[in-house]
Coordinates of C-alpha atoms (C1' of nucleotides) in Angstrom, one line a residue:
Chain U
M1 CA 110.8 126.1 125.9
N2 CA 113.0 127.8 128.4
G3 CA 111.0 130.9 128.8
V4 CA 108.2 129.4 130.8
R5 CA 105.0 131.1 130.0
M6 CA 103.1 130.4 133.2
D7 CA 101.1 133.6 133.2
G8 CA 97.7 132.1 133.0
K9 CA 95.9 134.6 130.9
L10 CA 97.5 133.7 127.6
G11 CA 98.6 130.2 128.6
A12 CA 98.4 128.5 125.3
R13 CA 100.0 130.8 122.8
V14 CA 100.0 128.2 120.2
P15 CA 99.0 129.5 116.9
R16 CA 95.6 128.6 115.6
Y17 CA 96.9 126.6 112.7
H18 CA 99.1 124.6 114.9
R19 CA 96.2 123.6 117.0
I20 CA 94.2 122.7 113.9
A21 CA 97.0 120.6 112.6
E22 CA 97.1 118.9 116.0
A23 CA 93.4 118.2 115.9
L24 CA 93.7 116.6 112.5
R25 CA 96.8 114.7 113.5
E26 CA 94.7 113.3 116.3
R27 CA 91.9 112.2 114.0
I28 CA 94.4 110.5 111.8
G29 CA 96.3 108.9 114.6
S30 CA 93.1 107.6 116.3
G31 CA 92.0 106.0 113.1
Q32 CA 89.0 108.2 112.8
L33 CA 90.5 109.2 109.5
A34 CA 91.9 106.1 108.0
A35 CA 94.8 106.0 105.6
G36 CA 93.7 106.9 102.1
A37 CA 90.5 108.6 103.3
R38 CA 89.6 111.9 101.8
L39 CA 89.2 114.9 104.1
D40 CA 86.5 117.4 103.7
N41 CA 87.3 120.0 101.2
Q42 CA 89.4 122.8 102.4
R43 CA 86.6 125.4 102.5
K44 CA 84.5 123.2 104.6
L45 CA 87.3 122.3 106.9
A46 CA 88.1 126.0 107.3
Q47 CA 84.5 126.7 108.1
S48 CA 84.3 123.9 110.6
F49 CA 87.3 125.1 112.4
G50 CA 86.1 128.7 112.2
V51 CA 89.1 130.0 110.3
T52 CA 90.0 131.3 106.9
L53 CA 91.0 129.2 104.0
M54 CA 94.5 130.6 104.3
T55 CA 94.8 129.6 107.9
L56 CA 93.5 126.2 107.3
R57 CA 96.0 125.7 104.5
Q58 CA 98.8 126.6 106.8
A59 CA 97.7 123.7 109.0
L60 CA 97.6 121.3 106.1
E61 CA 101.0 122.5 105.1
L62 CA 102.4 121.2 108.4
L63 CA 100.7 117.9 108.0
E64 CA 101.9 117.5 104.5
R65 CA 105.4 118.3 105.5
D66 CA 105.2 115.4 107.9
H67 CA 103.8 113.1 105.2
L68 CA 100.6 112.7 107.1
I69 CA 98.5 113.9 104.2
T70 CA 98.8 114.4 100.5
R71 CA 97.0 117.1 98.6
R72 CA 96.1 116.6 95.0
H73 CA 95.0 119.4 92.9
G74 CA 91.5 119.0 91.6
L75 CA 91.0 115.8 93.6
G76 CA 91.2 116.5 97.3
T77 CA 93.2 116.0 100.4
F78 CA 93.9 112.5 101.5
V79 CA 95.4 110.8 104.5
A80 CA 98.7 109.6 103.4
A81 CA 99.7 106.0 103.5
P82 CA 101.9 105.6 106.6
S83 CA 105.4 105.8 105.4
I84 CA 108.4 107.3 107.0
D85 CA 111.5 108.9 105.7
Y86 CA 114.7 107.8 107.1
D87 CA 117.3 110.3 106.3
I88 CA 120.3 108.1 105.8
L89 CA 122.6 111.0 106.2
Q90 CA 121.5 111.7 109.7
L91 CA 123.1 109.1 111.9
R92 CA 120.6 109.5 114.6
R93 CA 119.1 106.3 115.7
F94 CA 115.9 105.0 114.6
A95 CA 113.8 106.0 117.5
G96 CA 115.4 109.4 117.9
D97 CA 115.0 110.0 114.3
L98 CA 111.3 109.6 114.2
S99 CA 110.5 111.3 117.4
A100 CA 112.3 114.3 116.0
K101 CA 109.5 114.4 113.5
G102 CA 106.9 114.6 116.2
E103 CA 105.6 111.1 115.7
H104 CA 105.0 109.0 118.7
V105 CA 107.3 106.1 118.8
A106 CA 107.0 103.1 121.1
T107 CA 108.8 99.8 121.4
R108 CA 107.2 96.6 122.4
L109 CA 109.4 93.8 123.6
L110 CA 108.2 90.6 122.1
G111 CA 110.6 88.3 123.9
T112 CA 114.1 87.5 125.0
R113 CA 115.7 84.2 124.7
F114 CA 119.2 82.6 124.9
G115 CA 120.0 80.4 122.1
A116 CA 122.7 79.3 119.6
A117 CA 123.9 81.9 117.1
D118 CA 123.2 81.3 113.5
R119 CA 126.0 81.6 111.0
R120 CA 125.7 85.3 110.2
V121 CA 125.3 86.3 113.8
A122 CA 128.3 84.3 114.9
E123 CA 130.3 85.7 112.1
A124 CA 129.4 89.3 112.7
L125 CA 130.0 89.0 116.4
R126 CA 133.2 87.0 115.9
L127 CA 132.0 84.1 117.9
S128 CA 132.3 80.5 117.2
P129 CA 129.4 79.0 115.4
N130 CA 126.6 77.9 117.7
A131 CA 127.9 80.1 120.5
R132 CA 125.3 81.1 123.0
V133 CA 123.8 84.5 122.4
L134 CA 120.9 86.5 123.8
G135 CA 118.3 87.2 121.3
L136 CA 115.8 90.1 121.7
E137 CA 112.8 90.6 119.6
R138 CA 111.2 94.0 119.5
L139 CA 108.5 95.7 117.6
R140 CA 108.7 99.4 116.9
L141 CA 105.4 101.2 116.7
V142 CA 104.9 104.6 115.2
D143 CA 101.7 106.2 116.3
G144 CA 100.5 102.8 117.4
H145 CA 101.2 101.1 114.1
P146 CA 103.9 98.5 113.7
M147 CA 106.8 99.9 111.8
S148 CA 109.6 97.5 112.1
L149 CA 110.5 94.2 113.6
Q150 CA 114.0 94.2 115.2
R151 CA 115.9 91.1 116.3
S152 CA 119.0 91.9 118.3
F153 CA 121.7 89.4 119.3
L154 CA 124.2 90.0 122.0
P155 CA 127.1 87.7 123.1
S156 CA 126.1 85.9 126.2
P157 CA 128.5 87.7 128.7
I158 CA 126.8 90.9 127.8
G159 CA 123.5 89.3 127.4
D160 CA 123.5 88.0 130.9
E161 CA 123.7 91.6 132.2
V162 CA 121.3 93.0 129.7
V163 CA 118.6 90.5 130.4
R164 CA 118.3 91.7 134.0
A165 CA 117.4 95.2 132.9
D166 CA 113.8 96.2 132.2
L167 CA 114.1 96.4 128.4
A168 CA 110.4 97.2 128.2
L169 CA 111.3 100.6 129.7
T170 CA 114.9 101.3 129.0
P171 CA 116.3 101.5 125.5
L172 CA 118.9 98.9 124.8
H173 CA 121.7 101.4 124.2
Q174 CA 121.1 103.0 127.5
V175 CA 121.3 99.7 129.3
L176 CA 124.6 99.1 127.5
E177 CA 125.9 102.5 128.3
F178 CA 124.8 103.0 131.9
K179 CA 124.7 99.6 133.3
L180 CA 127.6 98.0 131.4
G181 CA 129.6 101.0 130.5
V182 CA 129.6 99.9 126.9
V183 CA 129.4 102.7 124.4
I184 CA 128.6 102.1 120.7
T185 CA 130.7 104.3 118.6
H186 CA 130.2 103.0 115.1
A187 CA 128.4 100.4 113.1
R188 CA 128.2 98.8 109.8
E189 CA 124.8 98.4 108.2
T190 CA 123.7 96.5 105.1
V191 CA 120.3 97.0 103.6
S192 CA 118.7 94.7 101.1
A193 CA 115.3 94.2 99.6
V194 CA 113.6 91.0 100.6
R195 CA 110.3 89.3 100.7
L196 CA 108.7 89.1 104.2
G197 CA 108.6 85.7 105.8
R198 CA 105.4 84.4 107.4
R199 CA 106.4 85.1 111.0
E200 CA 107.8 88.5 110.3
A201 CA 104.6 89.4 108.4
R202 CA 102.4 88.3 111.2
D203 CA 104.2 90.4 113.8
L204 CA 104.2 93.4 111.5
G205 CA 100.6 93.0 110.6
C206 CA 100.9 92.5 106.9
R207 CA 101.0 89.7 104.4
A208 CA 103.8 87.2 103.8
G209 CA 105.6 87.9 100.6
E210 CA 105.3 91.6 100.8
P211 CA 108.5 93.5 99.8
A212 CA 110.5 94.9 102.7
F213 CA 113.8 96.3 103.7
E214 CA 116.1 94.0 105.6
S215 CA 118.8 95.8 107.5
E216 CA 121.6 94.0 109.2
R217 CA 123.7 96.0 111.4
V218 CA 126.8 95.3 113.5
S219 CA 127.6 97.8 116.2
F220 CA 131.0 98.3 117.7
N221 CA 132.5 99.9 120.7
A222 CA 135.5 102.2 120.5
A223 CA 137.9 99.3 120.8
G224 CA 136.4 97.8 117.7
A225 CA 134.8 94.9 119.4
P226 CA 131.4 93.9 118.0
I227 CA 128.7 94.3 120.7
V228 CA 125.4 93.7 119.1
F229 CA 124.0 92.4 115.9
D230 CA 120.6 93.7 114.7
R231 CA 118.4 92.4 112.0
V232 CA 115.5 94.7 111.2
F233 CA 112.6 94.2 108.9
I234 CA 110.6 97.1 107.6
P235 CA 107.7 96.7 105.1
G236 CA 108.4 98.6 101.9
D237 CA 105.2 100.6 102.1
R238 CA 106.0 102.0 105.4
F239 CA 109.4 103.3 104.9
R240 CA 111.7 105.2 102.6
I241 CA 115.3 106.1 102.7
T242 CA 116.1 109.6 101.5
R243 CA 119.4 111.3 101.2
E244 CA 121.1 114.2 99.6
L245 CA 124.0 113.7 97.3
H246 CA 126.6 116.4 96.6
Y247 CA 128.9 116.0 93.6
E248 CA 132.1 117.9 94.1
G249 CA 133.6 117.2 90.7
A250 CA 134.0 120.8 89.7
S251 CA 137.3 121.7 91.3
S252 CA 139.1 118.5 90.7
Chain Q
M1 CA 95.9 140.0 85.4
N2 CA 99.3 140.8 86.7
G3 CA 102.0 140.0 84.2
V4 CA 100.8 136.6 83.4
R5 CA 102.9 135.1 80.7
M6 CA 100.9 133.4 78.2
D7 CA 103.9 132.3 76.2
G8 CA 103.1 128.9 74.7
K9 CA 102.1 126.3 77.1
L10 CA 105.3 124.9 78.4
G11 CA 106.7 126.0 81.6
A12 CA 104.5 129.0 81.7
R13 CA 102.3 129.2 84.7
V14 CA 105.0 129.3 87.4
P15 CA 103.5 130.8 90.5
R16 CA 104.7 134.1 91.5
Y17 CA 106.2 132.9 94.7
H18 CA 108.2 130.3 93.0
R19 CA 109.7 132.9 90.7
I20 CA 110.5 135.1 93.7
A21 CA 112.2 132.2 95.4
E22 CA 114.1 131.5 92.3
A23 CA 115.3 135.1 92.1
L24 CA 116.4 135.0 95.7
R25 CA 118.1 131.6 95.2
E26 CA 119.9 133.2 92.3
R27 CA 121.2 136.1 94.5
I28 CA 122.3 133.7 97.1
G29 CA 123.9 131.3 94.6
S30 CA 125.8 134.1 92.9
G31 CA 127.2 135.4 96.1
Q32 CA 125.3 138.7 95.7
L33 CA 123.9 137.7 99.1
A34 CA 126.7 136.2 101.1
A35 CA 126.2 133.6 103.8
G36 CA 125.1 135.2 107.0
A37 CA 123.9 138.3 105.3
R38 CA 120.6 139.7 106.4
L39 CA 117.9 140.2 103.7
D40 CA 115.7 143.2 103.5
N41 CA 112.8 142.9 105.8
Q42 CA 109.8 141.1 104.5
R43 CA 107.7 144.1 103.9
K44 CA 110.4 145.8 101.9
L45 CA 111.1 142.6 99.9
A46 CA 107.4 142.2 99.2
Q47 CA 107.2 145.7 97.9
S48 CA 110.3 145.3 95.8
F49 CA 108.8 142.3 94.2
G50 CA 105.5 143.9 93.9
V51 CA 103.6 141.3 95.9
T52 CA 101.9 141.0 99.2
L53 CA 103.6 140.1 102.4
M54 CA 101.8 136.7 102.4
T55 CA 103.0 135.9 98.9
L56 CA 106.6 136.9 99.7
R57 CA 106.4 134.7 102.8
Q58 CA 105.5 131.7 100.7
A59 CA 108.6 132.3 98.7
L60 CA 110.7 132.4 101.9
E61 CA 109.0 129.3 103.1
L62 CA 110.4 127.5 100.1
L63 CA 113.9 128.7 100.7
E64 CA 113.8 127.9 104.3
R65 CA 112.7 124.4 103.5
D66 CA 115.8 124.1 101.4
H67 CA 118.0 125.4 104.2
L68 CA 119.0 128.4 102.1
I69 CA 117.8 130.9 104.6
T70 CA 116.8 131.0 108.3
R71 CA 114.3 133.3 109.8
R72 CA 114.5 134.6 113.3
H73 CA 111.6 136.2 114.9
G74 CA 112.4 139.7 115.9
L75 CA 115.7 139.7 114.2
G76 CA 115.4 139.2 110.5
T77 CA 115.9 136.8 107.6
F78 CA 119.4 135.6 107.0
V79 CA 121.2 133.7 104.4
A80 CA 122.0 130.3 106.0
A81 CA 125.5 129.2 106.6
P82 CA 126.3 126.5 104.2
S83 CA 126.6 124.3 107.2
I84 CA 124.9 121.0 106.6
D85 CA 126.6 117.7 105.9
Y86 CA 130.2 118.1 105.2
D87 CA 131.2 114.7 106.5
I88 CA 129.5 111.7 105.3
L89 CA 129.4 112.7 101.7
Q90 CA 129.6 109.5 99.8
L91 CA 129.8 111.0 96.4
R92 CA 129.3 107.9 94.6
R93 CA 125.9 107.3 93.3
F94 CA 123.7 104.7 94.7
A95 CA 123.2 102.8 91.5
G96 CA 126.0 104.1 89.5
D97 CA 129.7 103.7 89.8
L98 CA 129.9 100.1 90.6
S99 CA 132.8 100.2 88.3
A100 CA 134.7 101.5 91.2
K101 CA 134.6 98.0 92.4
G102 CA 136.3 96.7 89.4
E103 CA 133.4 94.9 87.8
H104 CA 132.7 95.3 84.2
V105 CA 129.8 97.6 83.7
A106 CA 127.9 98.2 80.5
T107 CA 124.8 100.2 79.7
R108 CA 122.3 99.1 77.1
L109 CA 119.9 101.8 75.8
L110 CA 116.5 100.3 75.5
G111 CA 114.7 103.2 74.1
T112 CA 114.1 107.0 74.0
R113 CA 110.7 108.5 73.7
F114 CA 108.9 111.8 74.2
G115 CA 105.8 111.7 76.2
A116 CA 103.7 113.3 78.9
A117 CA 105.2 113.5 82.4
D118 CA 103.5 111.5 85.1
R119 CA 102.6 113.2 88.3
R120 CA 105.8 112.4 90.2
V121 CA 108.0 113.3 87.3
A122 CA 106.3 116.6 86.7
E123 CA 106.4 117.5 90.4
A124 CA 110.0 116.6 90.7
L125 CA 111.0 118.6 87.6
R126 CA 108.7 121.4 88.6
L127 CA 106.8 121.1 85.3
S128 CA 103.1 121.3 84.8
P129 CA 101.5 117.9 84.8
N130 CA 101.5 116.2 81.4
A131 CA 104.3 118.5 80.2
R132 CA 106.3 116.9 77.5
V133 CA 109.4 115.2 78.7
L134 CA 112.0 112.9 77.1
G135 CA 112.1 109.5 78.6
L136 CA 115.2 107.2 78.4
E137 CA 115.2 103.6 79.4
R138 CA 118.5 102.0 80.1
L139 CA 119.6 98.7 81.4
R140 CA 122.8 98.4 83.4
L141 CA 124.7 95.2 83.1
V142 CA 127.4 94.1 85.5
D143 CA 129.6 91.4 84.1
G144 CA 127.0 90.8 81.5
H145 CA 124.1 90.3 83.9
P146 CA 121.3 92.8 84.2
M147 CA 121.7 94.8 87.3
S148 CA 119.3 97.7 87.2
L149 CA 116.7 99.2 85.0
Q150 CA 116.9 103.0 84.8
R151 CA 114.2 105.3 83.5
S152 CA 115.3 108.9 83.1
F153 CA 113.2 111.9 82.3
L154 CA 114.3 115.2 81.1
P155 CA 112.3 118.4 80.4
S156 CA 111.8 118.6 76.7
P157 CA 114.0 121.7 76.0
I158 CA 116.9 119.7 77.4
G159 CA 115.6 116.5 76.0
D160 CA 115.6 117.9 72.5
E161 CA 119.3 118.3 72.7
V162 CA 120.1 115.1 74.5
V163 CA 118.2 113.0 72.1
R164 CA 120.6 114.0 69.3
A165 CA 123.6 112.6 71.1
D166 CA 124.6 109.0 70.8
L167 CA 123.5 107.9 74.2
A168 CA 124.6 104.4 73.4
L169 CA 128.1 105.6 73.6
T170 CA 128.1 108.7 75.7
P171 CA 127.0 108.7 79.3
L172 CA 124.1 111.0 80.0
H173 CA 125.9 113.2 82.4
Q174 CA 128.7 113.8 79.8
V175 CA 126.1 114.8 77.2
L176 CA 124.6 117.2 79.7
E177 CA 127.9 118.7 80.7
F178 CA 129.8 118.9 77.4
K179 CA 127.0 119.4 74.9
L180 CA 124.7 121.5 77.0
G181 CA 127.0 122.9 79.6
V182 CA 124.7 121.6 82.3
V183 CA 126.5 120.4 85.4
I184 CA 124.8 118.3 88.0
T185 CA 125.9 119.4 91.4
H186 CA 123.6 117.7 93.7
A187 CA 120.7 115.4 93.9
R188 CA 118.0 114.1 96.2
E189 CA 117.3 110.4 96.3
T190 CA 114.6 108.3 97.8
V191 CA 114.8 104.6 98.1
S192 CA 111.9 102.3 98.8
A193 CA 111.3 98.6 98.7
V194 CA 108.7 97.5 96.1
R195 CA 107.5 94.6 94.1
L196 CA 108.7 94.4 90.6
G197 CA 106.2 95.0 87.9
R198 CA 105.9 92.7 84.9
R199 CA 107.6 94.9 82.4
E200 CA 110.5 95.7 84.7
A201 CA 110.9 92.1 85.6
R202 CA 111.0 91.1 82.0
D203 CA 113.8 93.6 81.2
L204 CA 115.7 92.6 84.2
G205 CA 115.3 88.9 83.6
C206 CA 113.6 87.9 86.7
R207 CA 110.1 87.2 87.8
A208 CA 107.3 89.7 88.4
G209 CA 106.6 90.3 92.1
E210 CA 110.2 89.8 93.2
P211 CA 111.2 92.3 95.8
A212 CA 113.4 95.2 94.6
F213 CA 114.7 98.5 95.4
E214 CA 113.2 101.5 93.7
S215 CA 115.2 104.6 93.8
E216 CA 113.9 107.9 92.7
R217 CA 116.4 110.7 92.2
V218 CA 116.1 114.3 91.2
S219 CA 119.4 115.9 90.1
F220 CA 119.9 119.6 90.2
N221 CA 122.4 122.1 88.7
A222 CA 124.2 124.7 90.7
A223 CA 121.3 127.1 90.4
G224 CA 119.0 124.6 92.0
A225 CA 117.0 123.9 88.9
P226 CA 115.9 120.2 88.5
I227 CA 117.5 118.7 85.4
V228 CA 116.8 115.1 85.4
F229 CA 114.6 112.6 87.2
D230 CA 115.7 109.0 87.4
R231 CA 113.7 106.0 88.5
V232 CA 115.8 102.9 89.0
F233 CA 114.8 99.4 89.8
I234 CA 117.2 96.9 91.2
P235 CA 116.2 93.4 92.2
G236 CA 116.8 92.8 95.8
D237 CA 118.9 89.8 95.3
R238 CA 121.4 91.6 93.3
F239 CA 122.2 94.6 95.4
R240 CA 122.8 95.8 98.9
I241 CA 123.3 99.1 100.4
T242 CA 126.2 99.2 102.9
R243 CA 127.2 102.0 105.0
E244 CA 129.3 102.9 108.0
L245 CA 127.8 104.8 110.8
H246 CA 129.7 106.8 113.2
Y247 CA 128.0 108.0 116.4
E248 CA 129.5 111.2 117.6
G249 CA 129.6 112.1 121.2
A250 CA 126.0 113.2 121.0
S251 CA 124.8 113.0 124.5
S252 CA 121.2 112.6 123.9
Chain E
dG1 C1' 84.0 103.9 69.2
dA2 C1' 87.0 107.8 69.7
dA3 C1' 87.8 112.5 70.3
dC4 C1' 86.2 116.6 72.1
dC5 C1' 83.5 119.6 75.3
dT6 C1' 81.7 121.2 79.4
dC7 C1' 81.0 121.4 84.1
dA8 C1' 81.1 120.6 89.1
dG9 C1' 84.1 119.9 92.7
dT10 C1' 88.5 120.7 94.7
dG11 C1' 93.1 122.5 95.5
dT12 C1' 96.2 126.9 94.5
dT13 C1' 97.6 131.4 94.2
dC14 C1' 97.2 136.1 95.5
dT15 C1' 95.5 140.6 97.5
dA16 C1' 95.4 144.3 101.1
dG17 C1' 95.6 144.9 105.1
dA18 C1' 95.5 144.5 110.7
dA19 C1' 97.0 143.0 115.0
dC20 C1' 100.4 140.5 117.5
dT21 C1' 105.0 138.8 119.3
dC22 C1' 109.9 138.7 119.7
dT23 C1' 114.6 140.9 120.1
dC24 C1' 117.5 144.4 121.0
dT25 C1' 118.7 149.1 122.2
dT26 C1' 118.2 153.1 124.6
dC27 C1' 116.9 155.8 128.3
dC28 C1' 115.3 156.9 132.8
dG29 C1' 114.8 156.4 137.8
dG30 C1' 116.8 154.8 141.7
Chain T
dC1 C1' 125.8 151.0 138.5
dC2 C1' 121.6 148.4 138.1
dG3 C1' 117.0 147.3 136.7
dG4 C1' 113.1 148.2 134.4
dA5 C1' 110.2 150.8 130.8
dA6 C1' 109.6 152.3 126.3
dG7 C1' 110.2 152.0 121.5
dA8 C1' 111.9 150.7 117.0
dG9 C1' 112.4 147.1 113.8
dA10 C1' 111.6 142.5 112.4
dG11 C1' 109.1 138.2 111.9
dT12 C1' 104.3 135.8 112.6
dT13 C1' 99.5 134.9 112.6
dC14 C1' 95.0 135.8 110.7
dT15 C1' 91.0 137.8 108.0
dA16 C1' 87.7 137.9 104.0
dG17 C1' 87.5 137.3 100.0
dA18 C1' 88.5 136.7 94.5
dA19 C1' 90.3 134.6 90.6
dC20 C1' 92.7 130.7 88.7
dA21 C1' 93.9 125.8 87.6
dC22 C1' 93.5 120.7 87.8
dT23 C1' 90.8 116.3 87.7
dG24 C1' 87.3 113.3 86.6
dA25 C1' 82.7 112.4 84.9
dG26 C1' 79.1 112.7 81.6
dG27 C1' 77.6 114.3 77.3
dT28 C1' 78.1 115.4 72.3
dT29 C1' 79.8 115.1 67.9
dC30 C1' 82.0 112.9 64.3

DNA sequence: GAACCTCAGTGTTCTAGAACTCTCTTCCGG
DNA sequence: CCGGAAGAGAGTTCTAGAACACTGAGGTTC
């Protein structure tokens, strides 16, 4: 990173197996290798990349660690169903979380609209029912595939400012922080398992009735005032929550 | 050829590099290798275990993935600082310990049975596929209503002991701790959203196809050996995950 | 029909090196 | 005193196999 290797001769000192993994990642990302498809067997792959079996396997190792493929002894190597681990212990935000794993994350703004808050939104934001709020609808894409549908609601004073920013380019939390000086310090999140509604399913490119996570989150600033309410839908086959638990019991 | 242990059929066939990782894990766990200590260099370690560098490195790979060691190019291999995750530790279990909330919780034992481990179970418990495991099926009732269906799997040596206890009366973790001296110190849990199968729905008293949480958990003892695998189903309308998030001054 | 056997295809483990890179220390020339 | 060169010690990448183990399919036997 810092040590800039500009000396042309070596240039790319990326290990062979990294490059192979990259090439395969490409094939998977581009759809050339669809989810569930079986790759060539390892010996063939090794030969086609001109490396040893061991080297190829190192590449597969990388991909498996990222859940891009699964290997099954005696059967073959398969493109994994797209599914993402959300390490619930890491409080990093969604986008940051995934990009840390080397996936390409994009956000598509589906629309913004002022309207009346529904009951849950009003309650969460401590507004009177039917108060005017700004609603944002965004689709998160991971490697080009829809991952989650996010509906955010902001109280109209804040919303008035936010709506002037280019949300297609600037993440919401940056708009809040740098344009409005509002910093989110904590949040409360509730996750439940639901059936996808028709509209949500359409936007997410799957069938209505599919099981999904629904996460409702209220974010607060340091003063404890609610700033934004998010409702996120994530199809169950594209997402997992993992966490580590530590039981202390021993010394008590 | 090399000391292959042909003992019986159970648990044999553990790859060399797994055993080496286990041995090192032991040294680290016992304090023989303190945090921050540098291990022998890889070639020496390989020699002392009587394997090739490549094989030894596979063992180190495992340990690094578990954050037990860190490797630094040009410097050496070090026992990792026990840094990770002090804070958030919600020690309560995901599906357990609802009793903390004052509800009346009961457990009904639906059945116990020895059988062959399925792929996920075998993998999680590090057994060979189709190894014999004890399966327990339990229904958790909160205030008399079915809340969750829990299927637990234990390796047969442990299962043999467990099955003699009166699980209708004694919680599993107590049986493990007081009858077998096995203490669960940590676990890894993965939660996904699924559709309930017919059998599960029947036991839980709801309709097949309903959205539900599925939690898979592997519990480990202090030595890092997997002890029990749990698969829990909870209908989506009966349960929510709630958590508080605190964003530190991370400037990213 | 059920249970067993065998076999081809595929992933997994392991060997015995060789060459390379990275970090730090030491030493030499200025 | 400073700055670079040299070297030692450590991790990393890669080769060219060989032997082993798992899965599923298709026969064979009872």
